[in-house]
Coordinates of C-alpha atoms and ligand atoms in Angstrom, one line a residue:
M296 CA 69.3 -2.5 5.1
Q297 CA 65.9 -1.8 3.8
E298 CA 64.4 -1.9 7.2
D299 CA 67.0 0.5 8.4
V300 CA 65.9 3.1 6.0
I301 CA 62.4 3.1 7.4
S302 CA 63.3 2.9 11.0
L303 CA 65.7 5.8 10.5
G304 CA 62.6 7.8 9.5
R305 CA 61.0 6.8 12.8
K306 CA 63.7 8.4 14.8
G307 CA 62.6 11.9 13.9
V308 CA 63.4 15.2 12.4
D309 CA 67.1 15.4 12.7
E310 CA 67.8 12.3 10.5
E311 CA 69.0 12.8 6.9
G312 CA 66.6 10.0 5.8
Y313 CA 63.8 11.9 7.6
S314 CA 60.4 10.7 6.7
E315 CA 57.8 10.5 9.3
I316 CA 56.0 7.0 9.2
P317 CA 52.3 7.1 9.9
E318 CA 50.9 5.1 12.8
G319 CA 50.0 1.6 11.9
Y320 CA 52.1 1.5 8.8
E321 CA 53.5 -1.9 7.9
K322 CA 56.1 -2.1 5.3
G323 CA 55.3 -4.5 2.4
K324 CA 51.7 -4.8 3.3
V325 CA 50.6 -2.3 0.7
K326 CA 52.1 -2.0 -2.7
Y327 CA 52.6 1.0 -5.0
I328 CA 52.1 1.7 -8.7
V329 CA 53.6 5.0 -9.8
I330 CA 52.4 6.3 -13.2
T331 CA 54.5 9.0 -14.9
G332 CA 54.2 10.6 -18.4
T333 CA 56.7 11.6 -20.9
V334 CA 57.0 13.4 -24.3
I335 CA 53.8 15.4 -24.1
S336 CA 50.8 16.0 -21.9
G337 CA 47.3 15.3 -22.9
I338 CA 47.8 11.6 -23.9
G339 CA 45.2 10.2 -21.5
K340 CA 47.3 9.5 -18.4
G341 CA 44.3 10.1 -16.1
I342 CA 42.1 7.7 -18.1
F343 CA 44.9 5.2 -18.3
S344 CA 45.4 5.4 -14.5
S345 CA 41.7 5.1 -13.8
S346 CA 41.4 2.1 -16.2
L347 CA 44.4 0.4 -14.6
G348 CA 42.4 0.8 -11.3
T349 CA 39.4 -0.6 -12.9
V350 CA 41.2 -3.8 -14.2
L351 CA 42.9 -4.4 -10.9
S352 CA 39.6 -3.9 -9.0
C353 CA 37.9 -6.4 -11.3
N354 CA 40.7 -8.8 -10.3
G355 CA 39.6 -8.4 -6.7
I356 CA 42.5 -6.1 -5.7
K357 CA 41.7 -3.1 -3.5
V358 CA 43.0 0.0 -5.2
A359 CA 43.5 3.5 -3.8
P360 CA 44.0 5.9 -6.7
M361 CA 45.7 9.1 -5.8
K362 CA 46.9 12.1 -7.9
F363 CA 49.7 14.4 -7.4
D364 CA 49.3 17.9 -9.0
G365 CA 52.3 20.1 -9.2
Y366 CA 50.6 23.6 -9.0
L367 CA 51.0 25.7 -5.9
N368 CA 47.3 26.1 -5.4
Y369 CA 46.2 24.4 -2.3
D370 CA 43.4 22.7 -4.2
A371 CA 41.5 23.2 -7.5
G372 CA 38.9 25.4 -5.9
T373 CA 40.2 28.7 -7.2
L374 CA 41.2 27.4 -10.6
N375 CA 39.4 28.7 -13.7
P376 CA 37.6 25.8 -15.4
Y377 CA 38.3 27.4 -18.8
R378 CA 42.0 27.1 -18.2
H379 CA 42.1 23.9 -16.2
G380 CA 39.0 21.9 -16.8
E381 CA 36.2 21.3 -14.3
V382 CA 36.6 21.6 -10.6
F383 CA 35.5 18.2 -9.2
V384 CA 34.1 18.0 -5.7
L385 CA 34.4 15.0 -3.3
D386 CA 32.0 13.9 -0.7
D387 CA 34.2 15.5 2.0
G388 CA 34.1 18.8 0.3
T389 CA 37.5 18.6 -1.4
E390 CA 37.7 20.7 -4.6
C391 CA 40.0 18.9 -6.8
D392 CA 41.3 18.0 -10.3
L393 CA 38.8 16.3 -12.7
D394 CA 41.1 13.3 -12.7
L395 CA 39.7 12.4 -9.4
G396 CA 36.2 12.3 -10.9
S397 CA 37.5 9.8 -13.4
Y398 CA 39.0 7.6 -10.7
E399 CA 35.6 7.6 -8.8
R400 CA 33.8 6.7 -12.0
F401 CA 36.1 4.0 -13.3
N402 CA 36.7 2.5 -9.8
N403 CA 33.1 2.9 -8.7
T404 CA 34.2 4.4 -5.4
N405 CA 34.0 7.6 -3.4
L406 CA 37.3 9.3 -2.5
T407 CA 38.5 11.9 -0.1
K408 CA 41.1 14.6 0.5
D409 CA 43.5 11.8 1.3
Y410 CA 43.6 10.8 -2.3
Y411 CA 44.7 14.2 -3.7
L412 CA 47.9 16.0 -3.1
T413 CA 49.1 19.3 -4.6
A414 CA 52.3 21.1 -4.3
G415 CA 50.5 23.8 -2.4
K416 CA 49.3 21.4 0.2
I417 CA 52.8 20.0 0.7
F418 CA 54.3 23.4 1.2
K419 CA 51.6 24.7 3.3
T420 CA 52.0 21.7 5.7
I421 CA 55.8 22.3 5.8
I422 CA 55.5 26.1 6.4
D423 CA 52.8 25.6 9.1
K424 CA 55.1 23.1 10.8
E425 CA 58.1 25.4 10.5
R426 CA 56.2 28.3 12.0
A427 CA 55.1 26.0 14.8
G428 CA 58.8 25.3 15.5
K429 CA 58.5 21.6 14.6
Y430 CA 61.7 21.4 12.8
L431 CA 63.7 22.1 16.0
G432 CA 66.1 24.5 14.6
R433 CA 66.9 22.6 11.4
D434 CA 67.0 24.1 7.9
V435 CA 64.0 22.9 6.1
Q436 CA 65.0 21.3 2.8
F437 CA 63.6 19.7 -0.4
V438 CA 65.5 16.5 0.7
P439 CA 64.7 15.3 3.1
H440 CA 61.7 17.4 4.3
V441 CA 59.7 17.9 1.2
T442 CA 60.2 14.4 -0.1
G443 CA 59.5 13.1 3.4
E444 CA 56.2 14.9 3.6
I445 CA 55.3 13.4 0.2
K446 CA 56.1 9.9 1.3
H447 CA 54.3 10.4 4.5
F448 CA 51.1 11.4 2.5
V449 CA 51.4 8.4 0.2
R450 CA 52.0 6.1 3.1
R451 CA 49.2 7.6 5.2
L452 CA 46.8 6.8 2.3
A453 CA 48.1 3.3 2.4
V454 CA 47.0 3.0 6.1
V455 CA 43.7 4.9 5.9
S456 CA 42.5 3.3 2.6
K457 CA 43.3 -0.3 3.7
A458 CA 44.0 -0.9 0.1
D459 CA 46.3 -3.6 -1.5
V460 CA 47.8 -1.1 -3.8
V461 CA 48.1 2.7 -3.8
L462 CA 48.0 3.8 -7.4
I463 CA 49.8 7.2 -7.8
E464 CA 49.3 9.4 -10.9
V465 CA 52.0 12.1 -11.2
G466 CA 50.5 15.0 -12.9
G467 CA 52.6 16.8 -15.7
T468 CA 55.4 15.4 -17.7
I469 CA 58.9 14.1 -16.7
G470 CA 61.3 16.9 -16.8
D471 CA 59.0 19.5 -15.5
L472 CA 60.3 21.6 -12.6
E473 CA 56.9 21.3 -11.0
N474 CA 57.0 17.5 -10.3
G475 CA 60.8 17.0 -10.0
Y476 CA 60.8 16.6 -6.2
F477 CA 57.7 14.4 -6.4
I478 CA 59.7 12.0 -8.7
E479 CA 62.5 12.1 -6.2
A480 CA 60.2 11.2 -3.5
M481 CA 58.9 8.2 -5.5
R482 CA 62.6 7.1 -6.1
Q483 CA 63.1 7.1 -2.4
L484 CA 59.9 5.3 -1.8
N485 CA 61.0 2.6 -4.1
Y486 CA 64.4 2.2 -2.4
E487 CA 62.8 2.2 1.1
E488 CA 59.9 -0.1 0.3
G489 CA 61.9 -2.4 -1.8
K490 CA 61.7 -3.1 -5.6
E491 CA 59.2 -5.9 -5.2
N492 CA 56.7 -3.4 -3.6
V493 CA 56.7 -0.7 -6.1
C494 CA 55.9 -0.7 -9.9
F495 CA 56.8 2.2 -12.0
V496 CA 54.7 2.6 -15.2
N497 CA 55.7 5.2 -17.8
L498 CA 53.2 6.4 -20.4
G499 CA 55.0 8.0 -23.5
Y500 CA 53.8 9.1 -26.9
I501 CA 55.1 7.7 -30.1
L502 CA 55.0 10.5 -32.8
K503 CA 54.0 9.9 -36.4
P504 CA 54.8 13.0 -38.3
S505 CA 52.5 13.4 -41.3
S506 CA 55.5 14.3 -43.5
L507 CA 57.1 11.0 -42.7
G508 CA 54.1 8.7 -42.5
E509 CA 55.9 6.3 -40.0
H510 CA 56.2 6.1 -36.4
K511 CA 59.3 7.6 -34.7
S512 CA 60.4 6.6 -31.2
K513 CA 63.2 9.1 -30.5
A514 CA 61.1 11.5 -28.4
A515 CA 59.8 8.6 -26.4
Q516 CA 63.4 7.3 -25.9
L517 CA 64.6 10.7 -24.7
G518 CA 61.6 10.9 -22.3
L519 CA 62.5 7.6 -20.8
R520 CA 66.2 8.7 -20.6
T521 CA 65.2 11.7 -18.6
L522 CA 63.2 9.5 -16.3
L523 CA 66.2 7.1 -15.9
S524 CA 68.5 10.1 -15.1
L525 CA 66.2 10.9 -12.2
G526 CA 67.0 7.4 -10.8
V527 CA 63.8 5.9 -11.7
Q528 CA 63.9 2.5 -13.8
P529 CA 60.4 1.9 -15.2
D530 CA 59.1 -1.5 -14.8
I531 CA 56.5 -1.1 -17.5
V532 CA 56.3 1.3 -20.5
V533 CA 53.2 2.1 -22.3
C534 CA 53.5 3.6 -25.7
R535 CA 50.6 5.7 -26.6
S536 CA 49.9 6.3 -30.2
N537 CA 47.2 7.3 -32.6
L538 CA 47.5 4.0 -34.6
P539 CA 49.0 0.7 -33.6
I540 CA 52.8 0.8 -33.6
E541 CA 55.2 -1.7 -35.2
E542 CA 57.3 -4.4 -33.4
K543 CA 60.5 -2.6 -34.2
I544 CA 59.4 0.4 -32.2
I545 CA 58.7 -1.7 -29.2
Q546 CA 62.2 -3.2 -29.6
K547 CA 63.8 0.2 -29.7
I548 CA 62.0 1.3 -26.6
S549 CA 62.8 -1.9 -24.8
V550 CA 66.5 -1.6 -25.6
S551 CA 66.8 2.1 -24.7
S552 CA 65.0 1.8 -21.4
N553 CA 66.1 -1.6 -19.9
V554 CA 62.5 -2.8 -20.0
P555 CA 61.9 -6.2 -21.5
G556 CA 59.8 -6.3 -24.8
N557 CA 56.9 -8.1 -22.9
M558 CA 56.7 -5.2 -20.4
V559 CA 56.3 -2.6 -23.3
F560 CA 52.8 -2.1 -24.4
N561 CA 51.1 -0.2 -27.0
L562 CA 47.9 1.7 -26.4
P563 CA 46.6 3.1 -29.6
N564 CA 43.5 5.4 -29.6
L565 CA 40.3 3.6 -28.8
V566 CA 36.7 4.3 -29.9
S567 CA 35.6 5.1 -26.4
I568 CA 37.5 5.6 -23.2
Y569 CA 35.3 2.9 -21.4
E570 CA 37.0 0.3 -23.6
M571 CA 40.3 1.0 -22.0
P572 CA 40.0 -1.3 -19.0
L573 CA 39.0 -4.1 -21.3
Y574 CA 41.8 -3.5 -23.7
L575 CA 44.3 -3.4 -21.0
R576 CA 43.1 -6.7 -19.9
Q577 CA 43.2 -8.0 -23.4
I578 CA 46.9 -7.0 -23.9
G579 CA 47.7 -8.4 -20.5
M580 CA 48.7 -5.3 -18.7
D581 CA 46.8 -6.2 -15.5
Q582 CA 48.7 -9.5 -15.4
A583 CA 52.0 -7.8 -15.9
V584 CA 51.4 -5.4 -13.0
I585 CA 50.0 -8.2 -10.8
K586 CA 53.1 -10.2 -11.6
S587 CA 55.5 -7.4 -11.0
L588 CA 54.1 -6.8 -7.5
N589 CA 53.2 -10.3 -6.8
L590 CA 49.6 -9.3 -6.0
N591 CA 46.8 -11.7 -4.9
C592 CA 43.7 -11.8 -7.1
R593 CA 40.4 -12.5 -5.2
D594 CA 36.9 -13.6 -6.1
H595 CA 34.5 -10.9 -5.2
N596 CA 30.9 -9.9 -5.6
D597 CA 31.5 -6.2 -6.2
V598 CA 29.4 -4.3 -8.7
L599 CA 32.6 -3.4 -10.5
N600 CA 33.6 -6.6 -12.4
F601 CA 34.6 -7.5 -15.9
E602 CA 31.1 -8.8 -16.8
N603 CA 29.3 -5.6 -15.7
W604 CA 31.9 -3.3 -17.3
G605 CA 31.8 -5.3 -20.4
K606 CA 28.0 -5.1 -20.6
F607 CA 28.1 -1.4 -20.1
V608 CA 30.7 -1.0 -23.0
H609 CA 28.8 -3.3 -25.3
T610 CA 25.4 -1.7 -24.7
L611 CA 26.9 1.8 -25.0
K612 CA 28.1 0.9 -28.5
E613 CA 24.8 -0.7 -29.5
C614 CA 22.6 2.3 -28.6
E615 CA 19.9 2.7 -31.3
K616 CA 18.6 6.1 -30.6
T617 CA 20.2 9.5 -30.2
I618 CA 18.6 12.5 -28.3
K619 CA 19.8 16.1 -28.7
V620 CA 20.4 18.0 -25.5
G621 CA 21.4 21.6 -25.3
I622 CA 23.7 22.8 -22.6
T623 CA 23.9 26.5 -22.0
G624 CA 27.5 27.4 -20.9
K625 CA 29.8 30.1 -20.4
Y626 CA 32.8 27.9 -21.2
T627 CA 31.3 26.6 -24.4
E628 CA 34.7 26.2 -26.1
L629 CA 36.0 23.7 -23.5
W630 CA 34.3 20.4 -23.0
D631 CA 36.6 19.7 -20.0
S632 CA 34.9 22.4 -18.1
Y633 CA 31.7 20.3 -18.1
I634 CA 33.2 17.0 -18.1
S635 CA 31.1 15.5 -15.2
I636 CA 27.9 16.5 -17.0
I637 CA 29.0 15.0 -20.2
K638 CA 29.9 11.8 -18.5
A639 CA 26.7 11.7 -16.5
L640 CA 24.8 11.9 -19.8
E641 CA 27.0 9.1 -21.3
H642 CA 26.4 6.9 -18.3
C643 CA 22.7 6.9 -18.9
A644 CA 23.0 5.9 -22.6
P645 CA 23.2 2.1 -22.1
Y646 CA 20.4 2.1 -19.7
R647 CA 18.1 4.1 -22.0
N648 CA 19.3 2.7 -25.3
S649 CA 20.1 6.3 -26.4
N650 CA 23.1 8.3 -27.0
V651 CA 23.1 12.0 -26.3
S652 CA 24.4 14.5 -28.8
I653 CA 25.3 17.7 -27.1
H654 CA 24.6 21.2 -28.5
W655 CA 26.3 24.1 -26.8
I656 CA 24.3 27.3 -26.5
D657 CA 26.2 30.5 -25.9
T658 CA 23.7 32.3 -23.8
T659 CA 25.4 35.7 -24.3
E660 CA 23.8 35.6 -27.9
V661 CA 20.2 34.5 -26.8
T662 CA 17.5 37.1 -27.1
D663 CA 13.7 37.0 -26.9
E664 CA 13.6 37.1 -30.7
N665 CA 16.1 34.1 -31.4
V666 CA 15.5 31.9 -28.4
E667 CA 13.2 29.6 -30.3
E668 CA 15.6 29.4 -33.2
K669 CA 18.5 28.6 -30.8
L670 CA 16.7 25.7 -29.1
K671 CA 15.1 24.4 -32.2
G672 CA 15.3 20.6 -32.6
L673 CA 16.5 20.0 -29.0
D674 CA 14.9 17.3 -27.0
G675 CA 15.8 18.9 -23.8
I676 CA 18.1 21.5 -22.2
I677 CA 20.4 21.7 -19.3
V678 CA 21.5 24.9 -17.5
P679 CA 24.6 23.9 -15.6
G680 CA 26.5 25.4 -12.7
G681 CA 28.0 28.8 -13.1
F682 CA 29.1 31.9 -11.4
G683 CA 28.7 35.6 -12.2
S684 CA 26.5 37.7 -14.5
R685 CA 27.8 36.7 -18.0
G686 CA 25.1 35.1 -20.1
V687 CA 22.6 35.1 -17.2
E688 CA 19.8 36.9 -19.0
G689 CA 20.1 34.5 -21.9
K690 CA 19.9 31.6 -19.5
I691 CA 16.8 32.9 -18.0
K692 CA 15.2 33.2 -21.5
C693 CA 16.1 29.6 -22.2
V694 CA 14.5 28.5 -18.9
R695 CA 11.4 30.4 -19.9
Y696 CA 11.3 28.8 -23.3
A697 CA 11.6 25.4 -21.7
R698 CA 8.9 26.0 -19.1
E699 CA 6.4 27.4 -21.4
N700 CA 7.0 25.0 -24.2
K701 CA 7.1 21.8 -22.1
L702 CA 10.7 21.2 -23.2
P703 CA 12.5 18.9 -20.6
Y704 CA 14.6 21.1 -18.4
L705 CA 17.4 20.2 -15.9
G706 CA 18.8 22.9 -13.9
L707 CA 22.0 22.2 -12.0
C708 CA 23.0 24.5 -9.2
Y709 CA 23.0 27.8 -11.0
G710 CA 20.4 26.3 -13.3
F711 CA 18.2 25.7 -10.2
Q712 CA 18.7 29.4 -9.3
M713 CA 18.0 30.5 -12.8
A714 CA 14.6 28.6 -12.7
I715 CA 13.7 30.4 -9.5
I716 CA 14.5 33.8 -11.0
E717 CA 12.6 33.0 -14.2
Y718 CA 9.5 31.9 -12.3
A719 CA 9.6 34.9 -10.1
R720 CA 9.8 37.3 -13.0
N721 CA 7.5 35.7 -15.4
V722 CA 4.9 33.8 -13.3
L723 CA 4.9 35.9 -10.1
G724 CA 5.4 39.1 -12.0
W725 CA 8.4 40.4 -10.0
R726 CA 10.2 42.0 -13.1
D727 CA 13.4 42.7 -11.2
A728 CA 13.7 39.5 -9.3
H729 CA 17.3 38.3 -9.2
T730 CA 20.1 36.6 -7.4
T731 CA 22.2 39.0 -5.2
E732 CA 25.2 37.5 -6.8
V733 CA 24.3 39.5 -9.9
D734 CA 22.2 42.4 -8.6
R735 CA 22.7 43.3 -5.0
D736 CA 20.0 46.0 -5.1
T737 CA 17.1 44.0 -6.5
S738 CA 13.8 44.5 -4.7
H739 CA 13.2 40.7 -4.9
P740 CA 16.3 38.8 -3.9
V741 CA 14.9 35.4 -4.5
I742 CA 18.4 33.9 -4.6
D743 CA 20.5 35.2 -1.8
L744 CA 23.7 34.4 0.0
L745 CA 23.6 31.4 2.5
P746 CA 23.7 32.8 6.1
G747 CA 27.0 31.0 6.6
Q748 CA 28.5 32.8 3.6
R749 CA 28.0 36.3 4.8
N750 CA 31.3 37.2 6.5
I751 CA 33.5 35.2 4.2
N752 CA 36.3 36.9 2.3
D753 CA 38.5 34.1 1.1
M754 CA 37.6 32.4 -2.1
G755 CA 39.3 29.1 -1.7
G756 CA 37.4 26.2 0.0
T757 CA 34.7 28.6 1.5
M758 CA 31.6 27.6 -0.4
R759 CA 29.0 25.2 0.9
L760 CA 30.8 22.1 -0.3
G761 CA 30.6 18.4 -0.6
G762 CA 28.1 15.8 0.3
H763 CA 24.9 16.7 2.2
N764 CA 21.8 14.7 2.9
V765 CA 18.6 15.8 1.3
L766 CA 15.1 14.8 2.4
I767 CA 12.8 13.9 -0.5
R768 CA 9.1 14.7 -0.4
E769 CA 7.0 11.6 -0.8
G770 CA 5.0 11.4 -3.9
S771 CA 7.2 13.9 -5.8
L772 CA 9.0 13.2 -9.1
A773 CA 12.2 13.3 -7.2
H774 CA 10.8 10.5 -5.0
I775 CA 9.9 8.4 -8.0
L776 CA 13.4 8.9 -9.6
Y777 CA 15.4 8.2 -6.5
G778 CA 13.0 5.7 -5.0
K779 CA 13.8 6.9 -1.5
T780 CA 13.1 9.7 0.9
E781 CA 16.7 10.5 1.9
I782 CA 19.5 11.0 -0.6
R783 CA 23.0 12.3 -0.5
E784 CA 24.4 14.6 -3.2
R785 CA 27.4 16.9 -3.6
F786 CA 27.2 20.8 -3.4
R787 CA 29.3 23.7 -4.4
H788 CA 27.6 27.0 -3.9
R789 CA 27.3 30.2 -1.9
Y790 CA 23.8 31.3 -2.7
E791 CA 20.4 29.6 -1.9
F792 CA 16.7 30.1 -2.4
N793 CA 15.4 32.8 -0.2
N794 CA 12.8 31.2 2.1
K795 CA 11.1 34.6 2.7
Y796 CA 9.3 33.8 -0.7
L797 CA 8.6 30.2 -0.1
S798 CA 4.8 30.6 0.1
D799 CA 4.7 32.8 -2.9
F800 CA 6.3 30.1 -5.0
V801 CA 4.4 27.2 -3.5
N802 CA 1.1 28.9 -3.8
R803 CA 1.8 29.3 -7.5
G804 CA 2.6 25.7 -8.2
V805 CA 6.3 25.2 -7.5
V806 CA 7.0 22.0 -5.6
F807 CA 10.0 22.0 -3.5
S808 CA 10.7 18.2 -3.4
G809 CA 14.1 18.2 -1.7
K810 CA 15.1 19.9 1.4
A811 CA 18.5 19.9 3.3
K812 CA 18.3 17.5 6.2
H813 CA 19.9 19.6 8.9
E814 CA 19.2 23.1 7.5
D815 CA 16.2 24.9 6.0
I816 CA 17.5 25.1 2.5
M817 CA 15.5 24.2 -0.5
Q818 CA 17.4 21.8 -2.7
I819 CA 15.1 20.5 -5.5
L820 CA 12.3 22.2 -7.4
E821 CA 9.9 20.7 -9.8
L822 CA 6.8 21.7 -11.7
R823 CA 3.8 19.4 -11.9
D824 CA 2.2 20.6 -15.1
H825 CA 5.3 19.9 -17.2
P826 CA 6.8 16.6 -18.5
F827 CA 10.2 17.3 -16.8
F828 CA 11.1 20.6 -15.2
V829 CA 13.6 20.0 -12.4
G830 CA 16.1 22.2 -10.7
V831 CA 18.6 20.8 -8.2
Q832 CA 20.9 22.9 -6.0
F833 CA 23.3 20.1 -6.0
H834 CA 25.4 18.5 -8.8
P835 CA 24.2 15.0 -9.4
E836 CA 26.9 14.6 -12.1
Y837 CA 29.5 14.3 -9.4
T838 CA 28.1 11.0 -8.1
S839 CA 27.1 9.5 -11.4
K840 CA 29.0 6.4 -12.4
P841 CA 29.0 4.1 -15.4
L842 CA 27.7 1.3 -13.2
Q843 CA 25.6 3.5 -11.0
P844 CA 24.0 6.3 -13.3
S845 CA 22.4 9.3 -11.6
P846 CA 18.5 8.9 -11.2
I847 CA 18.1 12.7 -12.0
Y848 CA 19.9 12.3 -15.3
L849 CA 18.1 9.0 -16.1
G850 CA 14.7 10.9 -15.5
F851 CA 15.8 13.7 -17.7
I852 CA 16.8 11.4 -20.6
N853 CA 13.5 9.5 -20.3
A854 CA 11.7 12.8 -20.6
C855 CA 13.8 13.8 -23.7
L856 CA 13.1 10.4 -25.3
K857 CA 9.4 10.8 -24.7
R858 CA 9.4 14.2 -26.3
K859 CA 11.2 12.8 -29.4
L860 CA 8.6 10.1 -30.0
Ligands
LIG238 N1 27.0 31.0 -8.4 C1 26.0 30.2 -7.6 C2 26.3 30.1 -6.2 O1 27.4 30.2 -5.8 C3 25.9 28.7 -8.3 C4 27.1 27.9 -8.1 C5 27.2 26.7 -9.0 O2 26.5 26.7 -10.0 N2 28.1 25.8 -8.7 O3 25.5 29.7 -5.4

């Protein structure tokens, strides 16, 4: 019977069970974990999914983590980071949700577009197919076509990733209109693949109203009932809570959801997110999943193992020093808009025995008079990526202060460009030097559009995106930090250093220590007579991982520590 359901899909478009099966797909070879959320959003489903991936990987199981996002945007490229959090960029140039960043960091891996599905992507594929006449006169429906497209994407990942398990995080909360058809697709997947090959994990929240002072499980029960009403029987229920919950709550959840008590787990708040994989192991969640899917654990020599992760968490906790780093940012209110930078700084902490305390600097308020006051007490500053004119003059003043006062400076993308503009204005004496992004009519366009960007009108997916190789100049600081002459980093920009001015900068002491391998684009600048003044056109934070921190960030932290001494 089960076989029939899949072979029905192979027959083609006219079948009610329509689901195209990708080439090379073998049923039962790859297992699936589907993670859903109930009660409220924002309870750490992304970190939980990432951490479950970590524990399974540490057990020698190859995991392919993927995310489904219910918005109609094709990808996250056009989303405002202030509303939605940072736009993360994968090596293949995919602009995606920040959860993919957390999968990469927690699973010590690099992902591609095959790991990220949005409603926009599904519907675009379907409408493109319909326009091309691929549905052969049929009416195109949510079931079977939309659900079929989703199952196809998921199974395709199973094939291309060669993973043992595809771990699917369903964005949003159960009951949302946005993810309803996705849940339906997962219900069908479960039916077609067989119960033994799919494990549903639901993460709910146990409320504790301050007026009552005790945990209440009703909202969690109702959330689970909604999930059950969609035809999904969870195998494991995770109860998120602020503080540990009582056994009676576990029992209530168990009875109301048909999930045995030993498959209901409590996940109270932890001191640090990095502890979650160790905690999941401690409460036996990894074994519960492994048992439920009958997975084979393997011995392995990967960097990602319990010992290394445990060492990272332990040394992070024991850090003796703290440095103060200022970050100039437009989205100062929202940490999520700079999440990768914050994480990259955290990743360095155990390796340098120093925590980083972050101070946000709203550059719209920075003037020549108060810049010293604003940067007082900082051990270093970062000017991160950004777009447009807001706060730009304040950023340039901060760069100037850092350069002149030998304060460690790390410029990331826009921060690289700000450093160029500052140097042009204050060292080369070109008062109106600017980026044409802000001033089209400047007589010194030291930062200008990349040639490939000139005739582009669309906003989405059109920047210079993703991983590119960068050649490192021997003997430079970048060379010392990376320890090699060719690196790969990720980009997301439209503008670049204008090579017309190259000799002007070089003659006045700027070292361009990184250059694109296949194009004539300057990618790293540094100043020699400064303890650490580095600008990078790329985003090293996108590739930083707890077990592989970014060399550029490590170098910056070193310089901050030296200044503190
Ligand atoms: N706005 C600049 C550009 O497009 C910098 C982009 C960024 O910081 N990500 O080139």
